[in-house]
Amino acid sequence: MEKTFYIETFGCQMNAHDSEKVAGTLLQQGYNQVETPEEAGYVFYNTCSIRDKAEQKVFNRLQHFKKSAGKDKIFAVIGCVAQQEGEKIFDRAPHVNLVAGSASYTRLPEMLVQLEAGNKRVTGLSLDNSEAFDTPFTRRDNPHRAYLTIIEGCDKKCSYCVVPFTRGPERSRTSASVMEEATRLADSGRTEIQLLGQNVNSYRDPSPAGWDFATLLDRVGSIPGIRRVRFMTSHPRDFVRPIIDAIESNRNLCSHVHLPVQSGSTSVLKGMQRLYTREQYMERISWMKRARRPISITTDIIVGFPGETERDFEDTLELLEEVQYDSLFAFKYSPRPNTSALGLGDHIPEEEKTRRIMILNERQRAIQIRRNSERVGAVEEVHVEGRHATLGQWIGRTEHNQTLNFSGRDDEALLGHYVPARVTRAGPNSLVGESVNQADFASVL
Ligand code: SAH
Ligand code: SF4
Ligand code: F3S
């Protein structure tokens, strides 16, 4: 079998980062990466199981290769669908040769040896692995910013969610190991780090140092060379005041918090087992609204959870108006295997879910148009990530995680730099601006 691989990634940033770990390991083992599955000897799908549609994607891909030229290839299904479905995947797609969940990627070299030896059914499904972070070969795609896992798994039991089954129990990484990787990233020229975990704020250093999340955040943000630290995702229940204090006191911590609310109705939140009420959630929001520098807030919402009444849905719409989110992701509830919400009655018809999600997205769009138009005239610091040649614009991101494309500095190589830009136009999802000189920026800070 030719030692070439193709990898396609579905799902969240945790999965995107896992693919960097897997690709790095494969490269280190002497495999070469190719751009299409057709060219590859080994085809990897790093899968997501969060909603049914996401799960179906991998089976559609596999189906395609069953009929066409897939005979001489090794197929590997890894990630959350692999962990959830396990060996059942071999029954459903007999041409699959490897099924492995995220906790087993450190065992990838030995699993590859088995595949190379002709073993047609290789699995890595144990969740019992404390070394899951130990990935010396991670191949990072972006030279300016990097993901860094601080906690794996999830101990919450939200009634709709597969993650506790697909990623196992919570395991925090030692602070020394996080600091060591962050320092290495800074030394390699990366200035922006995104700390990752399903629930970053339940981070608890397992070593005697015993750092909590706020301490870790502050220390990573104090590493020389690091300009921006982001983190994702925060659970409202574990979101404590010291996190805001850290953001307020350390300028390198981005003033953006993604705080998924899921619903604005306390009774729906109870059915979801989210462990907070609307009022408790709003208390966290009020901390952020009162912070010394503006913190942008984004969220996730599920519409059509079993038993969600029109009144519950209106509570969610009212919450949007109250919070004024900078952006959000809305999802239609999707029943998932193993989850306790499966046992709840009163499922909402698909058309009704569609109606609700459309209303919700429309309301949020209006909020974003209004909020973004208020930014016109403001000067923002932009981390430059790319160049839009045809538009003659640089592509960048503000510390609030908003896209801001700007013109006016065509002659210099700005990639990876931090550049002040004045907002000249605003759309619902992004801002457009022009560069200003550093002195103008200093005067508005
Ligand atoms: N750990 C994070 C995010 C988990 S998954 C948290 O607790 O918020 C990302 C988002 O997918 C969730 O916030 C939720 O809005 C959505 N989601 C999870 N399970 C879902 C399901 N069964 N149906 C629809 N959306 C779901
Ligand atoms: Fe899923 Fe809830 Fe854990 Fe988030 S906190 S990953 S929604 S179980
Ligand atoms: Fe999907 Fe797994 Fe992430 S289910 S959202 S890839 S943790």
Short mmCIF file of C-alpha atoms and ligand atoms in Angstrom, two decimals:
data_model
loop_
_atom_site.label_atom_id
_atom_site.label_comp_id
_atom_site.label_asym_id
_atom_site.label_seq_id
_atom_site.Cartn_x
_atom_site.Cartn_y
_atom_site.Cartn_z
CA MET A 1 0.00 0.00 0.00
CA GLU A 2 1.30 3.41 -0.95
CA LYS A 3 2.26 5.51 2.08
CA THR A 4 0.14 8.50 1.23
CA PHE A 5 -2.77 9.85 3.26
CA TYR A 6 -5.73 12.14 2.87
CA ILE A 7 -7.58 13.49 5.88
CA GLU A 8 -10.99 15.21 5.98
CA THR A 9 -12.17 16.79 9.21
CA PHE A 10 -15.73 17.36 10.40
CA GLY A 11 -16.97 19.03 13.59
CA CYS A 12 -15.51 21.42 16.12
CA GLN A 13 -12.11 22.97 16.79
CA MET A 14 -11.17 20.05 19.03
CA ASN A 15 -11.47 17.84 15.98
CA ALA A 16 -9.59 20.32 13.78
CA HIS A 17 -6.75 20.25 16.29
CA ASP A 18 -6.90 16.45 16.60
CA SER A 19 -6.42 16.26 12.83
CA GLU A 20 -3.26 18.34 13.22
CA LYS A 21 -2.07 15.75 15.74
CA VAL A 22 -2.98 12.80 13.51
CA ALA A 23 -1.47 14.36 10.36
CA GLY A 24 1.71 15.19 12.29
CA THR A 25 2.01 11.61 13.49
CA LEU A 26 1.47 10.23 9.98
CA LEU A 27 4.11 12.55 8.52
CA GLN A 28 6.53 11.54 11.24
CA GLN A 29 5.88 7.88 10.36
CA GLY A 30 6.95 8.54 6.77
CA TYR A 31 3.57 9.03 5.11
CA ASN A 32 3.01 11.87 2.64
CA GLN A 33 -0.14 13.98 2.63
CA VAL A 34 -2.12 14.33 -0.60
CA GLU A 35 -4.98 16.64 -1.51
CA THR A 36 -7.67 14.19 -2.66
CA PRO A 37 -8.91 10.82 -1.39
CA GLU A 38 -8.51 9.42 -4.92
CA GLU A 39 -4.72 9.86 -4.80
CA ALA A 40 -4.33 8.47 -1.27
CA GLY A 41 -3.42 5.00 -0.03
CA TYR A 42 -4.89 5.81 3.40
CA VAL A 43 -8.12 7.80 3.67
CA PHE A 44 -8.87 9.27 7.11
CA TYR A 45 -12.22 10.73 8.10
CA ASN A 46 -12.11 12.56 11.42
CA THR A 47 -15.78 12.50 12.27
CA CYS A 48 -18.37 14.45 14.28
CA SER A 49 -21.46 13.03 15.89
CA ILE A 50 -23.02 16.08 17.49
CA ARG A 51 -26.10 16.07 15.24
CA ASP A 52 -27.47 13.34 13.01
CA LYS A 53 -26.57 15.28 9.83
CA ALA A 54 -22.92 15.44 10.88
CA GLU A 55 -22.86 11.69 11.49
CA GLN A 56 -24.43 10.93 8.11
CA LYS A 57 -21.69 12.80 6.25
CA VAL A 58 -19.06 10.17 6.89
CA PHE A 59 -21.34 7.34 5.82
CA ASN A 60 -22.10 9.23 2.59
CA ARG A 61 -18.38 9.55 1.91
CA LEU A 62 -17.80 5.85 2.62
CA GLN A 63 -20.77 4.85 0.45
CA HIS A 64 -19.26 6.75 -2.47
CA PHE A 65 -16.04 4.75 -2.24
CA LYS A 66 -17.84 1.48 -1.85
CA LYS A 67 -19.21 1.87 -5.35
CA SER A 68 -16.21 3.48 -6.99
CA ALA A 69 -12.46 3.13 -6.84
CA GLY A 70 -11.88 2.38 -3.18
CA LYS A 71 -10.77 -1.22 -3.35
CA ASP A 72 -7.05 -0.68 -3.01
CA LYS A 73 -7.29 1.82 -0.15
CA ILE A 74 -7.23 1.69 3.63
CA PHE A 75 -10.18 3.56 5.18
CA ALA A 76 -9.92 4.95 8.69
CA VAL A 77 -12.90 6.35 10.59
CA ILE A 78 -11.63 8.27 13.59
CA GLY A 79 -13.10 10.81 16.03
CA CYS A 80 -16.53 11.03 17.59
CA VAL A 81 -18.57 8.75 15.30
CA ALA A 82 -15.83 6.13 15.64
CA GLN A 83 -15.95 6.29 19.43
CA GLN A 84 -19.75 6.25 19.48
CA GLU A 85 -20.42 3.49 16.94
CA GLY A 86 -17.28 1.41 17.55
CA GLU A 87 -17.08 -1.91 15.72
CA LYS A 88 -20.60 -1.46 14.34
CA ILE A 89 -18.93 0.70 11.68
CA PHE A 90 -17.30 -2.42 10.21
CA ASP A 91 -20.78 -3.95 9.72
CA ARG A 92 -22.19 -0.84 8.15
CA ALA A 93 -19.17 -0.14 5.94
CA PRO A 94 -17.15 -3.37 5.53
CA HIS A 95 -14.37 -1.66 3.58
CA VAL A 96 -13.36 0.32 6.70
CA ASN A 97 -10.11 -0.95 8.26
CA LEU A 98 -9.50 1.31 11.24
CA VAL A 99 -11.96 2.66 13.83
CA ALA A 100 -10.37 4.84 16.51
CA GLY A 101 -11.52 7.47 19.00
CA SER A 102 -9.63 10.59 20.06
CA ALA A 103 -8.17 9.08 23.24
CA SER A 104 -6.21 6.53 21.20
CA TYR A 105 -4.28 8.76 18.80
CA THR A 106 -1.06 8.35 20.74
CA ARG A 107 -1.30 4.68 19.74
CA LEU A 108 -1.55 5.54 16.05
CA PRO A 109 2.00 4.38 15.13
CA GLU A 110 1.32 0.88 16.41
CA MET A 111 -2.12 0.78 14.75
CA LEU A 112 -0.45 1.74 11.44
CA VAL A 113 1.97 -1.17 11.81
CA GLN A 114 -1.01 -3.51 12.16
CA LEU A 115 -2.65 -2.05 9.06
CA GLU A 116 0.57 -2.34 7.08
CA ALA A 117 0.84 -5.97 8.15
CA GLY A 118 -2.51 -6.58 6.43
CA ASN A 119 -4.78 -6.59 9.45
CA LYS A 120 -8.20 -5.62 8.08
CA ARG A 121 -9.94 -4.68 11.33
CA VAL A 122 -7.95 -2.47 13.67
CA THR A 123 -9.56 -0.60 16.57
CA GLY A 124 -8.56 2.00 19.16
CA LEU A 125 -11.60 2.57 21.31
CA SER A 126 -10.38 2.73 24.89
CA LEU A 127 -11.19 6.02 26.63
CA ASP A 128 -8.82 5.18 29.42
CA ASN A 129 -5.77 7.18 28.34
CA SER A 130 -4.15 9.85 30.42
CA GLU A 131 -1.51 10.53 27.74
CA ALA A 132 -3.99 11.94 25.24
CA PHE A 133 -2.21 15.30 25.21
CA ASP A 134 1.22 13.93 24.56
CA THR A 135 1.52 14.69 20.86
CA PRO A 136 5.08 15.70 20.07
CA PHE A 137 4.49 15.53 16.30
CA THR A 138 1.50 17.88 15.97
CA ARG A 139 1.70 19.50 12.54
CA ARG A 140 0.20 23.00 12.80
CA ASP A 141 -1.15 24.53 9.62
CA ASN A 142 -1.15 28.15 10.69
CA PRO A 143 2.20 29.92 11.26
CA HIS A 144 0.65 32.74 13.31
CA ARG A 145 -1.92 31.17 15.59
CA ALA A 146 -2.36 27.79 17.22
CA TYR A 147 -4.78 25.59 19.08
CA LEU A 148 -3.73 24.16 22.42
CA THR A 149 -5.76 21.52 24.27
CA ILE A 150 -5.98 22.10 28.02
CA ILE A 151 -8.78 19.70 28.95
CA GLU A 152 -10.27 16.65 27.26
CA GLY A 153 -13.72 15.10 27.63
CA CYS A 154 -16.74 16.33 29.56
CA ASP A 155 -18.28 15.44 32.92
CA LYS A 156 -21.53 17.32 32.38
CA LYS A 157 -24.49 15.28 31.35
CA CYS A 158 -26.55 17.63 29.19
CA SER A 159 -29.50 15.48 28.21
CA TYR A 160 -29.15 16.06 24.43
CA CYS A 161 -25.39 15.68 24.06
CA VAL A 162 -23.14 12.85 22.84
CA VAL A 163 -19.83 14.41 23.84
CA PRO A 164 -19.50 12.67 27.25
CA PHE A 165 -19.79 9.37 25.33
CA THR A 166 -17.58 10.28 22.39
CA ARG A 167 -14.80 11.98 24.33
CA GLY A 168 -15.07 10.37 27.72
CA PRO A 169 -14.64 11.85 31.19
CA GLU A 170 -12.90 15.15 31.88
CA ARG A 171 -9.08 15.03 32.06
CA SER A 172 -7.14 18.24 32.66
CA ARG A 173 -3.57 18.57 31.50
CA THR A 174 -0.87 19.68 33.95
CA SER A 175 -0.16 23.40 33.98
CA ALA A 176 3.56 22.70 33.38
CA SER A 177 2.77 20.82 30.19
CA VAL A 178 0.38 23.57 28.97
CA MET A 179 2.99 26.26 29.71
CA GLU A 180 5.71 24.25 28.00
CA GLU A 181 3.66 23.86 24.80
CA ALA A 182 2.55 27.51 24.87
CA THR A 183 6.16 28.66 25.28
CA ARG A 184 7.22 26.45 22.38
CA LEU A 185 4.46 28.01 20.25
CA ALA A 186 5.62 31.50 21.17
CA ASP A 187 9.23 30.55 20.34
CA SER A 188 8.05 29.33 16.92
CA GLY A 189 6.69 32.80 16.18
CA ARG A 190 3.02 32.18 16.95
CA THR A 191 1.47 35.12 18.74
CA GLU A 192 -2.12 33.93 19.15
CA ILE A 193 -3.17 30.86 21.10
CA GLN A 194 -6.61 29.37 21.43
CA LEU A 195 -7.04 27.20 24.51
CA LEU A 196 -9.37 24.32 23.76
CA GLY A 197 -11.70 22.07 25.71
CA GLN A 198 -15.38 21.11 25.76
CA ASN A 199 -15.57 22.96 29.01
CA VAL A 200 -12.39 24.98 29.52
CA ASN A 201 -13.46 26.65 32.73
CA SER A 202 -13.73 23.43 34.65
CA TYR A 203 -9.97 23.13 34.08
CA ARG A 204 -8.19 22.07 37.25
CA ASP A 205 -4.44 21.52 37.23
CA PRO A 206 -3.84 17.91 38.35
CA SER A 207 -0.31 18.74 39.56
CA PRO A 208 0.45 20.12 43.05
CA ALA A 209 0.53 23.67 41.58
CA GLY A 210 -3.27 23.34 41.40
CA TRP A 211 -3.97 26.25 39.04
CA ASP A 212 -7.58 27.02 38.19
CA PHE A 213 -8.63 28.19 34.73
CA ALA A 214 -8.33 31.93 35.46
CA THR A 215 -4.75 31.46 36.69
CA LEU A 216 -3.80 29.38 33.66
CA LEU A 217 -5.34 31.99 31.36
CA ASP A 218 -3.36 34.78 32.96
CA ARG A 219 -0.06 32.84 32.90
CA VAL A 220 -0.40 31.81 29.24
CA GLY A 221 -1.22 35.44 28.42
CA SER A 222 1.98 36.51 30.19
CA ILE A 223 4.36 34.38 28.10
CA PRO A 224 6.72 36.70 26.18
CA GLY A 225 5.71 36.83 22.52
CA ILE A 226 2.07 35.92 23.08
CA ARG A 227 -0.25 38.76 22.04
CA ARG A 228 -3.67 37.12 22.06
CA VAL A 229 -5.18 34.28 24.06
CA ARG A 230 -8.65 32.96 23.26
CA PHE A 231 -10.54 30.11 24.88
CA MET A 232 -13.42 27.87 23.90
CA THR A 233 -15.92 26.66 25.20
CA SER A 234 -17.09 27.98 28.55
CA HIS A 235 -19.94 26.38 30.46
CA PRO A 236 -22.10 28.97 32.26
CA ARG A 237 -22.23 26.91 35.45
CA ASP A 238 -18.43 26.98 35.87
CA PHE A 239 -17.96 30.52 34.60
CA VAL A 240 -16.68 32.40 37.64
CA ARG A 241 -15.79 36.05 38.34
CA PRO A 242 -11.99 35.50 38.42
CA ILE A 243 -12.12 34.79 34.67
CA ILE A 244 -13.45 38.32 34.09
CA ASP A 245 -10.86 39.71 36.52
CA ALA A 246 -8.12 37.99 34.50
CA ILE A 247 -9.44 39.45 31.23
CA GLU A 248 -9.66 42.90 32.80
CA SER A 249 -6.13 42.83 34.14
CA ASN A 250 -4.24 41.14 31.30
CA ARG A 251 -4.44 42.96 27.96
CA ASN A 252 -3.29 39.84 26.08
CA LEU A 253 -6.47 37.95 26.97
CA CYS A 254 -9.02 38.59 24.22
CA SER A 255 -12.17 40.25 25.41
CA HIS A 256 -14.48 37.69 23.89
CA VAL A 257 -16.40 34.94 25.69
CA HIS A 258 -18.36 32.19 23.97
CA LEU A 259 -20.97 31.27 26.56
CA PRO A 260 -23.54 28.82 25.15
CA VAL A 261 -26.97 29.42 26.71
CA GLN A 262 -28.92 26.81 24.65
CA SER A 263 -32.32 28.26 25.72
CA GLY A 264 -33.77 31.34 27.37
CA SER A 265 -36.37 29.30 29.25
CA THR A 266 -35.52 27.93 32.69
CA SER A 267 -37.89 24.99 32.25
CA VAL A 268 -36.22 23.98 28.96
CA LEU A 269 -32.80 24.42 30.60
CA LYS A 270 -33.96 22.04 33.29
CA GLY A 271 -34.99 19.44 30.72
CA MET A 272 -31.58 19.90 29.08
CA GLN A 273 -29.86 19.36 32.45
CA ARG A 274 -27.78 22.47 31.91
CA LEU A 275 -27.42 23.11 35.69
CA TYR A 276 -28.28 26.83 35.60
CA THR A 277 -31.39 28.99 35.38
CA ARG A 278 -31.97 31.89 33.03
CA GLU A 279 -31.35 34.25 35.97
CA GLN A 280 -28.02 32.63 36.84
CA TYR A 281 -26.96 32.87 33.21
CA MET A 282 -27.96 36.54 33.08
CA GLU A 283 -25.89 37.19 36.17
CA ARG A 284 -22.78 36.04 34.28
CA ILE A 285 -23.77 38.28 31.39
CA SER A 286 -24.09 41.26 33.73
CA TRP A 287 -20.53 40.68 35.01
CA MET A 288 -19.30 40.94 31.45
CA LYS A 289 -21.44 43.99 30.65
CA ARG A 290 -19.93 45.77 33.65
CA ALA A 291 -16.32 44.84 32.86
CA ARG A 292 -13.76 47.63 32.53
CA ARG A 293 -13.31 46.96 28.83
CA PRO A 294 -16.09 45.80 26.51
CA ILE A 295 -16.28 42.02 26.27
CA SER A 296 -17.99 40.58 23.22
CA ILE A 297 -20.31 37.69 23.89
CA THR A 298 -21.35 34.87 21.57
CA THR A 299 -23.50 31.80 22.17
CA ASP A 300 -25.06 28.54 20.95
CA ILE A 301 -28.80 27.91 20.93
CA ILE A 302 -30.84 24.77 20.36
CA VAL A 303 -34.41 25.24 19.09
CA GLY A 304 -37.12 22.61 19.25
CA PHE A 305 -35.90 20.70 22.30
CA PRO A 306 -38.63 18.18 23.35
CA GLY A 307 -41.47 20.04 25.07
CA GLU A 308 -40.28 23.54 24.02
CA THR A 309 -43.49 25.61 23.90
CA GLU A 310 -44.09 28.77 21.92
CA ARG A 311 -43.71 30.66 25.21
CA ASP A 312 -40.32 28.98 25.89
CA PHE A 313 -39.18 29.92 22.41
CA GLU A 314 -40.27 33.53 22.96
CA ASP A 315 -38.23 33.53 26.18
CA THR A 316 -35.19 32.69 24.03
CA LEU A 317 -35.99 35.50 21.58
CA GLU A 318 -36.32 37.93 24.49
CA LEU A 319 -33.00 36.75 25.87
CA LEU A 320 -31.34 37.62 22.55
CA GLU A 321 -32.66 41.18 22.82
CA GLU A 322 -31.53 41.42 26.41
CA VAL A 323 -27.99 40.12 25.90
CA GLN A 324 -27.34 41.59 22.44
CA TYR A 325 -24.95 38.85 21.34
CA ASP A 326 -22.22 39.67 18.84
CA SER A 327 -23.03 36.44 17.03
CA LEU A 328 -24.49 33.01 17.66
CA PHE A 329 -24.82 29.49 16.30
CA ALA A 330 -28.36 28.12 16.26
CA PHE A 331 -29.16 24.44 15.85
CA LYS A 332 -32.33 22.39 15.50
CA TYR A 333 -32.50 19.76 18.23
CA SER A 334 -31.32 16.43 16.88
CA PRO A 335 -32.04 13.26 18.91
CA ARG A 336 -28.78 11.43 19.60
CA PRO A 337 -27.92 7.87 20.63
CA ASN A 338 -27.31 7.13 24.35
CA THR A 339 -28.57 10.55 25.48
CA SER A 340 -31.22 10.84 28.17
CA ALA A 341 -33.38 13.32 26.21
CA LEU A 342 -34.32 10.40 23.96
CA GLY A 343 -36.69 9.33 26.72
CA LEU A 344 -38.54 12.65 26.74
CA GLY A 345 -41.90 12.88 25.03
CA ASP A 346 -43.38 15.72 23.05
CA HIS A 347 -41.03 15.96 20.15
CA ILE A 348 -41.34 19.13 18.06
CA PRO A 349 -42.14 18.57 14.35
CA GLU A 350 -39.33 19.31 11.90
CA GLU A 351 -41.26 22.13 10.16
CA GLU A 352 -41.78 23.85 13.49
CA LYS A 353 -38.08 23.60 14.31
CA THR A 354 -37.35 25.14 10.91
CA ARG A 355 -39.81 27.97 11.54
CA ARG A 356 -38.25 28.71 14.93
CA ILE A 357 -34.65 28.65 13.73
CA MET A 358 -35.52 31.00 10.84
CA ILE A 359 -37.19 33.52 13.17
CA LEU A 360 -34.28 33.30 15.59
CA ASN A 361 -31.63 33.80 12.92
CA GLU A 362 -33.54 36.73 11.47
CA ARG A 363 -33.76 38.46 14.88
CA GLN A 364 -30.08 37.89 15.52
CA ARG A 365 -29.18 39.23 12.07
CA ALA A 366 -30.98 42.47 12.89
CA ILE A 367 -29.08 42.71 16.19
CA GLN A 368 -25.75 42.17 14.43
CA ILE A 369 -26.49 44.75 11.73
CA ARG A 370 -27.30 47.29 14.44
CA ARG A 371 -24.33 46.44 16.65
CA ASN A 372 -21.82 46.29 13.81
CA SER A 373 -23.00 49.61 12.33
CA GLU A 374 -22.21 51.19 15.69
CA ARG A 375 -18.58 50.15 15.14
CA VAL A 376 -18.21 52.38 12.05
CA GLY A 377 -15.56 55.01 12.78
CA ALA A 378 -13.90 52.96 15.53
CA VAL A 379 -10.26 51.90 15.31
CA GLU A 380 -9.54 48.23 15.97
CA GLU A 381 -6.34 46.24 16.17
CA VAL A 382 -6.41 43.55 13.48
CA HIS A 383 -4.35 40.36 13.42
CA VAL A 384 -3.69 39.93 9.70
CA GLU A 385 -4.43 36.39 8.51
CA GLY A 386 -4.58 36.58 4.73
CA ARG A 387 -4.84 38.62 1.58
CA HIS A 388 -7.86 38.95 -0.72
CA ALA A 389 -6.03 39.64 -3.98
CA THR A 390 -9.03 40.53 -6.17
CA LEU A 391 -10.52 42.92 -3.62
CA GLY A 392 -7.10 44.33 -2.74
CA GLN A 393 -7.84 43.77 0.95
CA TRP A 394 -6.05 42.25 3.88
CA ILE A 395 -8.12 39.71 5.85
CA GLY A 396 -7.90 39.93 9.61
CA ARG A 397 -9.57 39.44 12.95
CA THR A 398 -10.18 41.78 15.86
CA GLU A 399 -9.64 40.73 19.45
CA HIS A 400 -13.43 40.31 19.64
CA ASN A 401 -13.05 37.55 17.05
CA GLN A 402 -14.72 39.58 14.35
CA THR A 403 -13.55 39.53 10.74
CA LEU A 404 -12.25 42.95 9.67
CA ASN A 405 -10.93 43.22 6.12
CA PHE A 406 -9.06 46.39 5.32
CA SER A 407 -7.28 48.22 2.53
CA GLY A 408 -4.68 50.96 2.38
CA ARG A 409 -1.41 49.14 3.03
CA ASP A 410 -0.75 47.36 -0.26
CA ASP A 411 2.98 47.76 -0.33
CA GLU A 412 3.97 45.89 2.81
CA ALA A 413 4.01 42.30 3.89
CA LEU A 414 1.55 42.39 6.78
CA LEU A 415 0.75 38.70 7.21
CA GLY A 416 0.84 37.76 10.88
CA HIS A 417 1.20 41.37 12.04
CA TYR A 418 -1.10 43.42 14.26
CA VAL A 419 -2.32 46.48 12.41
CA PRO A 420 -4.70 49.25 13.44
CA ALA A 421 -7.64 49.80 11.07
CA ARG A 422 -10.59 52.16 11.11
CA VAL A 423 -14.00 50.59 10.43
CA THR A 424 -15.61 52.20 7.37
CA ARG A 425 -18.46 49.78 6.62
CA ALA A 426 -20.32 47.09 8.51
CA GLY A 427 -22.28 44.04 7.38
CA PRO A 428 -24.17 41.58 9.57
CA ASN A 429 -21.19 39.22 9.84
CA SER A 430 -18.07 41.27 9.24
CA LEU A 431 -16.49 44.70 9.12
CA VAL A 432 -14.57 46.50 6.40
CA GLY A 433 -12.01 49.20 7.08
CA GLU A 434 -8.85 51.01 6.13
CA SER A 435 -5.50 51.02 7.85
CA VAL A 436 -4.54 53.96 10.04
CA ASN A 437 -1.15 54.73 11.44
CA GLN A 438 -0.01 53.51 14.80
CA ALA A 439 -0.09 56.96 16.40
CA ASP A 440 -3.82 57.37 15.63
CA PHE A 441 -4.43 54.00 17.18
CA ALA A 442 -2.48 54.80 20.35
CA SER A 443 -4.59 57.94 20.81
CA VAL A 444 -7.85 55.96 20.87
CA LEU A 445 -6.67 53.28 23.28
N1 SAH B 1 -19.15 21.95 25.23
C1 SAH B 1 -19.84 22.99 24.62
C2 SAH B 1 -20.28 22.70 23.19
C3 SAH B 1 -20.69 21.37 22.79
S1 SAH B 1 -21.23 21.03 21.18
C4 SAH B 1 -20.98 23.42 25.52
O1 SAH B 1 -21.27 22.81 26.50
O2 SAH B 1 -21.59 24.40 25.25
C5 SAH B 1 -21.59 22.54 20.40
C6 SAH B 1 -23.03 22.90 20.34
O3 SAH B 1 -23.78 21.95 19.61
C7 SAH B 1 -23.73 22.95 21.68
O4 SAH B 1 -23.47 24.14 22.36
C8 SAH B 1 -25.18 22.82 21.28
O5 SAH B 1 -25.76 24.08 21.02
C9 SAH B 1 -25.12 22.02 20.00
N2 SAH B 1 -25.64 20.66 20.19
C10 SAH B 1 -25.14 19.69 20.98
N3 SAH B 1 -25.90 18.59 20.93
C11 SAH B 1 -26.93 18.86 20.09
C12 SAH B 1 -28.06 18.12 19.63
N4 SAH B 1 -28.31 16.89 20.05
N5 SAH B 1 -28.91 18.74 18.76
C13 SAH B 1 -28.68 20.00 18.34
N6 SAH B 1 -27.63 20.74 18.73
C14 SAH B 1 -26.76 20.18 19.60
FE1 SF4 B 2 -22.14 18.43 25.74
FE2 SF4 B 2 -23.05 19.67 27.87
FE3 SF4 B 2 -20.60 18.63 27.90
FE4 SF4 B 2 -21.12 20.77 26.42
S1 SF4 B 2 -21.21 20.65 28.65
S2 SF4 B 2 -19.99 18.96 25.78
S3 SF4 B 2 -23.21 20.42 25.72
S4 SF4 B 2 -22.52 17.49 27.78
FE1 F3S B 3 -18.53 16.93 17.00
FE2 F3S B 3 -17.05 15.52 18.60
FE3 F3S B 3 -16.64 18.10 18.37
S1 F3S B 3 -19.20 15.29 18.34
S2 F3S B 3 -18.65 18.91 17.89
S3 F3S B 3 -16.38 16.61 16.78
S4 F3S B 3 -16.46 16.90 20.21
#
